[in-house]
Amino acid sequence: MAEKPDLTAGIPLESIPASGKLVGVVGEEDVLLVRRGEQFFAVGASCTHYGGPLAEGLVVDDQVRCPWHHACFDLRTGEALRAPALNPISCWNVITESGKVFVRGRRSPAPERATIKPPSSILIVGGGAAGLAAADMLRRKGYSGPLEIISADADAPVDRPNLSKDFLAGNAPDEWIPLRPPEWYAEQKIDLKLG
């Protein structure tokens, strides 16, 4: 396998076609460099859901989609735009200079919150991954009102693929199963009603 280029040292502009992508490294991390015309974006190369290779996914407008489970990320901010991913990918600064593209310095996550006209409260019926993803997105988009998830399940939302495959086979520890730790619900002020 060919060695991945060091993106901090720069790579020639012409080595990435107008709608192309390339995986390189920044320090010890794999980074996906995406070109959209004359714009370049540098983001984490792996999906935050199951580590899918984003370089094999589709780039549509300013988004990259994971080839494994179709999670979607914003190339400008790293924000997870679509489940099953709940966490963002990292973003780096990109500089073009003297016919080369350089990736330098990880950017801090953007604290962007869209303003929505809030209802008085929100009730999510179903405590699976989709219900959790809905609650997570509401909080990330700035909804601060009362938010409740009700579930027939006895446990908080779990990673069902891990539960049905790796856990039952004895290959996954208990801590892999919950999608979020219990304290996350309290921090996000999400009332989780189980059973």
PDB file of C-alpha atoms in Angstrom:
ATOM      1  CA  MET A   1       0.000   0.000   0.000  1.00  0.00           C
ATOM      2  CA  ALA A   2       1.326   3.433  -0.949  1.00  0.00           C
ATOM      3  CA  GLU A   3       2.305   5.781   1.839  1.00  0.00           C
ATOM      4  CA  LYS A   4      -0.195   8.580   2.452  1.00  0.00           C
ATOM      5  CA  PRO A   5       1.099  12.084   1.702  1.00  0.00           C
ATOM      6  CA  ASP A   6       1.899  14.463   4.541  1.00  0.00           C
ATOM      7  CA  LEU A   7      -0.667  17.199   3.974  1.00  0.00           C
ATOM      8  CA  THR A   8       1.195  19.652   6.219  1.00  0.00           C
ATOM      9  CA  ALA A   9       4.115  19.575   3.739  1.00  0.00           C
ATOM     10  CA  GLY A  10       1.744  20.453   0.891  1.00  0.00           C
ATOM     11  CA  ILE A  11       0.704  18.650  -2.252  1.00  0.00           C
ATOM     12  CA  PRO A  12       0.499  20.031  -5.801  1.00  0.00           C
ATOM     13  CA  LEU A  13      -2.886  21.553  -6.694  1.00  0.00           C
ATOM     14  CA  GLU A  14      -3.060  19.498  -9.874  1.00  0.00           C
ATOM     15  CA  SER A  15      -2.817  16.240  -7.903  1.00  0.00           C
ATOM     16  CA  ILE A  16      -6.489  16.645  -6.914  1.00  0.00           C
ATOM     17  CA  PRO A  17      -9.034  17.033  -9.748  1.00  0.00           C
ATOM     18  CA  ALA A  18     -11.789  19.692  -9.482  1.00  0.00           C
ATOM     19  CA  SER A  19     -14.223  17.298  -7.765  1.00  0.00           C
ATOM     20  CA  GLY A  20     -11.664  14.954  -6.284  1.00  0.00           C
ATOM     21  CA  LYS A  21     -10.594  13.721  -2.888  1.00  0.00           C
ATOM     22  CA  LEU A  22      -7.420  12.365  -1.369  1.00  0.00           C
ATOM     23  CA  VAL A  23      -6.514  10.797   1.969  1.00  0.00           C
ATOM     24  CA  GLY A  24      -3.334  12.031   3.574  1.00  0.00           C
ATOM     25  CA  VAL A  25      -1.982  12.494   7.066  1.00  0.00           C
ATOM     26  CA  VAL A  26      -1.649  15.390   9.476  1.00  0.00           C
ATOM     27  CA  GLY A  27       0.613  14.199  12.254  1.00  0.00           C
ATOM     28  CA  GLU A  28      -0.719  10.734  13.157  1.00  0.00           C
ATOM     29  CA  GLU A  29      -4.257  11.337  11.864  1.00  0.00           C
ATOM     30  CA  ASP A  30      -5.756  10.357   8.532  1.00  0.00           C
ATOM     31  CA  VAL A  31      -7.346  13.399   6.898  1.00  0.00           C
ATOM     32  CA  LEU A  32      -9.628  13.550   3.874  1.00  0.00           C
ATOM     33  CA  LEU A  33      -8.845  16.458   1.541  1.00  0.00           C
ATOM     34  CA  VAL A  34     -11.776  17.312  -0.738  1.00  0.00           C
ATOM     35  CA  ARG A  35     -11.700  19.694  -3.690  1.00  0.00           C
ATOM     36  CA  ARG A  36     -14.903  21.411  -4.850  1.00  0.00           C
ATOM     37  CA  GLY A  37     -13.840  23.553  -7.790  1.00  0.00           C
ATOM     38  CA  GLU A  38     -11.325  25.998  -6.319  1.00  0.00           C
ATOM     39  CA  GLN A  39     -12.320  25.308  -2.705  1.00  0.00           C
ATOM     40  CA  PHE A  40     -10.600  22.757  -0.494  1.00  0.00           C
ATOM     41  CA  PHE A  41     -11.860  21.132   2.699  1.00  0.00           C
ATOM     42  CA  ALA A  42      -9.880  18.976   5.141  1.00  0.00           C
ATOM     43  CA  VAL A  43     -11.818  16.726   7.517  1.00  0.00           C
ATOM     44  CA  GLY A  44     -11.376  13.535   9.520  1.00  0.00           C
ATOM     45  CA  ALA A  45     -11.154  10.564   7.148  1.00  0.00           C
ATOM     46  CA  SER A  46     -13.344   8.208   9.203  1.00  0.00           C
ATOM     47  CA  CYS A  47     -17.041   8.288   9.996  1.00  0.00           C
ATOM     48  CA  THR A  48     -17.745   8.827  13.694  1.00  0.00           C
ATOM     49  CA  HIS A  49     -20.407   6.102  13.638  1.00  0.00           C
ATOM     50  CA  TYR A  50     -18.450   2.917  12.825  1.00  0.00           C
ATOM     51  CA  GLY A  51     -15.271   4.343  11.313  1.00  0.00           C
ATOM     52  CA  GLY A  52     -16.338   3.987   7.679  1.00  0.00           C
ATOM     53  CA  PRO A  53     -13.853   5.341   5.096  1.00  0.00           C
ATOM     54  CA  LEU A  54     -15.295   8.724   4.061  1.00  0.00           C
ATOM     55  CA  ALA A  55     -12.981   8.799   1.025  1.00  0.00           C
ATOM     56  CA  GLU A  56     -15.147   6.014  -0.441  1.00  0.00           C
ATOM     57  CA  GLY A  57     -18.344   7.996   0.179  1.00  0.00           C
ATOM     58  CA  LEU A  58     -20.171  10.486  -1.979  1.00  0.00           C
ATOM     59  CA  VAL A  59     -19.436  14.193  -1.881  1.00  0.00           C
ATOM     60  CA  VAL A  60     -22.594  16.160  -2.648  1.00  0.00           C
ATOM     61  CA  ASP A  61     -22.385  19.950  -2.512  1.00  0.00           C
ATOM     62  CA  ASP A  62     -20.545  20.717   0.755  1.00  0.00           C
ATOM     63  CA  GLN A  63     -21.297  17.358   2.390  1.00  0.00           C
ATOM     64  CA  VAL A  64     -19.629  13.972   2.534  1.00  0.00           C
ATOM     65  CA  ARG A  65     -21.652  10.794   3.050  1.00  0.00           C
ATOM     66  CA  CYS A  66     -20.346   7.617   4.625  1.00  0.00           C
ATOM     67  CA  PRO A  67     -20.487   4.601   2.288  1.00  0.00           C
ATOM     68  CA  TRP A  68     -21.390   2.185   5.083  1.00  0.00           C
ATOM     69  CA  HIS A  69     -24.532   3.566   6.756  1.00  0.00           C
ATOM     70  CA  HIS A  70     -25.028   6.906   4.938  1.00  0.00           C
ATOM     71  CA  ALA A  71     -24.217   9.245   7.810  1.00  0.00           C
ATOM     72  CA  CYS A  72     -23.688  12.736   6.428  1.00  0.00           C
ATOM     73  CA  PHE A  73     -21.200  15.421   7.505  1.00  0.00           C
ATOM     74  CA  ASP A  74     -20.783  19.108   6.664  1.00  0.00           C
ATOM     75  CA  LEU A  75     -17.375  19.654   5.030  1.00  0.00           C
ATOM     76  CA  ARG A  76     -17.207  23.249   6.352  1.00  0.00           C
ATOM     77  CA  THR A  77     -17.939  22.538  10.020  1.00  0.00           C
ATOM     78  CA  GLY A  78     -17.648  18.749  10.466  1.00  0.00           C
ATOM     79  CA  GLU A  79     -21.174  18.672  11.903  1.00  0.00           C
ATOM     80  CA  ALA A  80     -23.001  15.339  11.758  1.00  0.00           C
ATOM     81  CA  LEU A  81     -26.012  16.252   9.622  1.00  0.00           C
ATOM     82  CA  ARG A  82     -27.682  12.864   9.431  1.00  0.00           C
ATOM     83  CA  ALA A  83     -27.897   9.802  11.635  1.00  0.00           C
ATOM     84  CA  PRO A  84     -26.595   7.281  12.410  1.00  0.00           C
ATOM     85  CA  ALA A  85     -23.587   9.493  13.223  1.00  0.00           C
ATOM     86  CA  LEU A  86     -24.126  11.584  16.335  1.00  0.00           C
ATOM     87  CA  ASN A  87     -20.656  13.135  16.661  1.00  0.00           C
ATOM     88  CA  PRO A  88     -18.896  15.532  14.284  1.00  0.00           C
ATOM     89  CA  ILE A  89     -15.719  14.847  12.345  1.00  0.00           C
ATOM     90  CA  SER A  90     -12.630  17.025  12.823  1.00  0.00           C
ATOM     91  CA  CYS A  91     -11.858  19.937  10.485  1.00  0.00           C
ATOM     92  CA  TRP A  92      -8.524  21.521   9.582  1.00  0.00           C
ATOM     93  CA  ASN A  93      -7.473  24.815   8.005  1.00  0.00           C
ATOM     94  CA  VAL A  94      -6.529  24.626   4.325  1.00  0.00           C
ATOM     95  CA  ILE A  95      -4.127  27.073   2.648  1.00  0.00           C
ATOM     96  CA  THR A  96      -3.323  27.277  -1.082  1.00  0.00           C
ATOM     97  CA  GLU A  97       0.017  28.856  -1.866  1.00  0.00           C
ATOM     98  CA  SER A  98       2.578  28.653  -4.669  1.00  0.00           C
ATOM     99  CA  GLY A  99       0.643  25.965  -6.549  1.00  0.00           C
ATOM    100  CA  LYS A 100       0.311  23.726  -3.486  1.00  0.00           C
ATOM    101  CA  VAL A 101      -2.377  22.857  -0.951  1.00  0.00           C
ATOM    102  CA  PHE A 102      -1.375  22.750   2.725  1.00  0.00           C
ATOM    103  CA  VAL A 103      -3.409  21.447   5.649  1.00  0.00           C
ATOM    104  CA  ARG A 104      -2.535  23.167   8.901  1.00  0.00           C
ATOM    105  CA  GLY A 105      -4.033  23.400  12.343  1.00  0.00           C
ATOM    106  CA  ARG A 106      -7.176  21.663  13.528  1.00  0.00           C
ATOM    107  CA  ARG A 107     -10.101  24.048  13.780  1.00  0.00           C
ATOM    108  CA  SER A 108     -12.270  24.302  16.864  1.00  0.00           C
ATOM    109  CA  PRO A 109     -15.802  23.000  16.341  1.00  0.00           C
ATOM    110  CA  ALA A 110     -18.130  25.767  15.236  1.00  0.00           C
ATOM    111  CA  PRO A 111     -20.707  26.542  17.940  1.00  0.00           C
ATOM    112  CA  GLU A 112     -23.357  27.167  15.302  1.00  0.00           C
ATOM    113  CA  ARG A 113     -26.903  26.972  16.489  1.00  0.00           C
ATOM    114  CA  ALA A 114     -29.788  27.711  14.194  1.00  0.00           C
ATOM    115  CA  THR A 115     -32.654  29.645  15.657  1.00  0.00           C
ATOM    116  CA  ILE A 116     -35.954  27.804  15.478  1.00  0.00           C
ATOM    117  CA  LYS A 117     -39.361  28.928  16.657  1.00  0.00           C
ATOM    118  CA  PRO A 118     -39.667  26.593  19.611  1.00  0.00           C
ATOM    119  CA  PRO A 119     -42.808  24.737  20.565  1.00  0.00           C
ATOM    120  CA  SER A 120     -43.651  24.754  24.282  1.00  0.00           C
ATOM    121  CA  SER A 121     -42.304  21.187  24.642  1.00  0.00           C
ATOM    122  CA  ILE A 122     -41.359  18.179  22.525  1.00  0.00           C
ATOM    123  CA  LEU A 123     -42.183  14.528  23.135  1.00  0.00           C
ATOM    124  CA  ILE A 124     -40.322  11.880  21.126  1.00  0.00           C
ATOM    125  CA  VAL A 125     -42.048   8.504  21.037  1.00  0.00           C
ATOM    126  CA  GLY A 126     -39.517   5.716  20.689  1.00  0.00           C
ATOM    127  CA  GLY A 127     -36.230   5.341  22.497  1.00  0.00           C
ATOM    128  CA  GLY A 128     -34.164   3.826  19.716  1.00  0.00           C
ATOM    129  CA  ALA A 129     -31.324   5.357  17.742  1.00  0.00           C
ATOM    130  CA  ALA A 130     -33.716   7.482  15.642  1.00  0.00           C
ATOM    131  CA  GLY A 131     -35.370   8.982  18.727  1.00  0.00           C
ATOM    132  CA  LEU A 132     -31.969   9.752  20.220  1.00  0.00           C
ATOM    133  CA  ALA A 133     -30.755  11.282  16.943  1.00  0.00           C
ATOM    134  CA  ALA A 134     -33.854  13.520  16.838  1.00  0.00           C
ATOM    135  CA  ALA A 135     -33.298  14.720  20.417  1.00  0.00           C
ATOM    136  CA  ASP A 136     -29.588  15.266  19.763  1.00  0.00           C
ATOM    137  CA  MET A 137     -30.263  17.335  16.630  1.00  0.00           C
ATOM    138  CA  LEU A 138     -32.920  19.436  18.393  1.00  0.00           C
ATOM    139  CA  ARG A 139     -30.411  20.365  21.105  1.00  0.00           C
ATOM    140  CA  ARG A 140     -27.640  21.039  18.580  1.00  0.00           C
ATOM    141  CA  LYS A 141     -29.950  23.305  16.598  1.00  0.00           C
ATOM    142  CA  GLY A 142     -30.716  25.364  19.665  1.00  0.00           C
ATOM    143  CA  TYR A 143     -33.992  24.013  21.022  1.00  0.00           C
ATOM    144  CA  SER A 144     -33.760  24.559  24.786  1.00  0.00           C
ATOM    145  CA  GLY A 145     -37.319  23.788  25.870  1.00  0.00           C
ATOM    146  CA  PRO A 146     -38.596  20.673  27.621  1.00  0.00           C
ATOM    147  CA  LEU A 147     -37.648  17.528  25.718  1.00  0.00           C
ATOM    148  CA  GLU A 148     -38.779  14.026  26.628  1.00  0.00           C
ATOM    149  CA  ILE A 149     -38.155  10.617  25.072  1.00  0.00           C
ATOM    150  CA  ILE A 150     -40.497   7.784  26.001  1.00  0.00           C
ATOM    151  CA  SER A 151     -39.617   4.195  25.256  1.00  0.00           C
ATOM    152  CA  ALA A 152     -41.061   0.765  25.873  1.00  0.00           C
ATOM    153  CA  ASP A 153     -37.473  -0.458  26.283  1.00  0.00           C
ATOM    154  CA  ALA A 154     -36.047  -0.910  29.770  1.00  0.00           C
ATOM    155  CA  ASP A 155     -32.682   0.574  28.742  1.00  0.00           C
ATOM    156  CA  ALA A 156     -31.532   3.869  27.248  1.00  0.00           C
ATOM    157  CA  PRO A 157     -30.989   3.899  23.447  1.00  0.00           C
ATOM    158  CA  VAL A 158     -28.464   1.255  22.447  1.00  0.00           C
ATOM    159  CA  ASP A 159     -26.317   0.476  19.437  1.00  0.00           C
ATOM    160  CA  ARG A 160     -28.492  -2.308  18.026  1.00  0.00           C
ATOM    161  CA  PRO A 161     -26.016  -3.570  15.377  1.00  0.00           C
ATOM    162  CA  ASN A 162     -23.371  -4.012  18.117  1.00  0.00           C
ATOM    163  CA  LEU A 163     -25.955  -5.600  20.408  1.00  0.00           C
ATOM    164  CA  SER A 164     -27.172  -8.106  17.823  1.00  0.00           C
ATOM    165  CA  LYS A 165     -23.766  -8.980  16.408  1.00  0.00           C
ATOM    166  CA  ASP A 166     -20.650  -8.305  18.473  1.00  0.00           C
ATOM    167  CA  PHE A 167     -22.183  -8.326  21.974  1.00  0.00           C
ATOM    168  CA  LEU A 168     -24.085 -11.600  21.547  1.00  0.00           C
ATOM    169  CA  ALA A 169     -20.969 -13.155  20.034  1.00  0.00           C
ATOM    170  CA  GLY A 170     -18.996 -12.091  23.118  1.00  0.00           C
ATOM    171  CA  ASN A 171     -16.810  -9.637  21.175  1.00  0.00           C
ATOM    172  CA  ALA A 172     -18.119  -6.340  22.586  1.00  0.00           C
ATOM    173  CA  PRO A 173     -17.866  -5.084  26.154  1.00  0.00           C
ATOM    174  CA  ASP A 174     -20.947  -3.690  27.910  1.00  0.00           C
ATOM    175  CA  GLU A 175     -19.741  -0.069  27.521  1.00  0.00           C
ATOM    176  CA  TRP A 176     -19.995  -0.303  23.696  1.00  0.00           C
ATOM    177  CA  ILE A 177     -23.753  -0.823  23.795  1.00  0.00           C
ATOM    178  CA  PRO A 178     -25.281   2.499  25.017  1.00  0.00           C
ATOM    179  CA  LEU A 179     -25.247   5.221  22.362  1.00  0.00           C
ATOM    180  CA  ARG A 180     -24.730   7.911  25.017  1.00  0.00           C
ATOM    181  CA  PRO A 181     -23.650   7.656  28.663  1.00  0.00           C
ATOM    182  CA  PRO A 182     -26.349   8.287  31.304  1.00  0.00           C
ATOM    183  CA  GLU A 183     -24.902  11.692  32.271  1.00  0.00           C
ATOM    184  CA  TRP A 184     -25.344  12.938  28.683  1.00  0.00           C
ATOM    185  CA  TYR A 185     -29.145  12.928  29.084  1.00  0.00           C
ATOM    186  CA  ALA A 186     -28.879  15.048  32.249  1.00  0.00           C
ATOM    187  CA  GLU A 187     -26.380  17.446  30.617  1.00  0.00           C
ATOM    188  CA  GLN A 188     -28.677  17.875  27.617  1.00  0.00           C
ATOM    189  CA  LYS A 189     -31.782  18.170  29.852  1.00  0.00           C
ATOM    190  CA  ILE A 190     -33.487  15.266  28.116  1.00  0.00           C
ATOM    191  CA  ASP A 191     -36.043  13.447  30.242  1.00  0.00           C
ATOM    192  CA  LEU A 192     -35.772   9.757  29.348  1.00  0.00           C
ATOM    193  CA  LYS A 193     -38.817   7.695  30.385  1.00  0.00           C
ATOM    194  CA  LEU A 194     -38.173   3.964  30.056  1.00  0.00           C
ATOM    195  CA  GLY A 195     -40.437   0.951  30.338  1.00  0.00           C
TER     196      GLY A 195
END
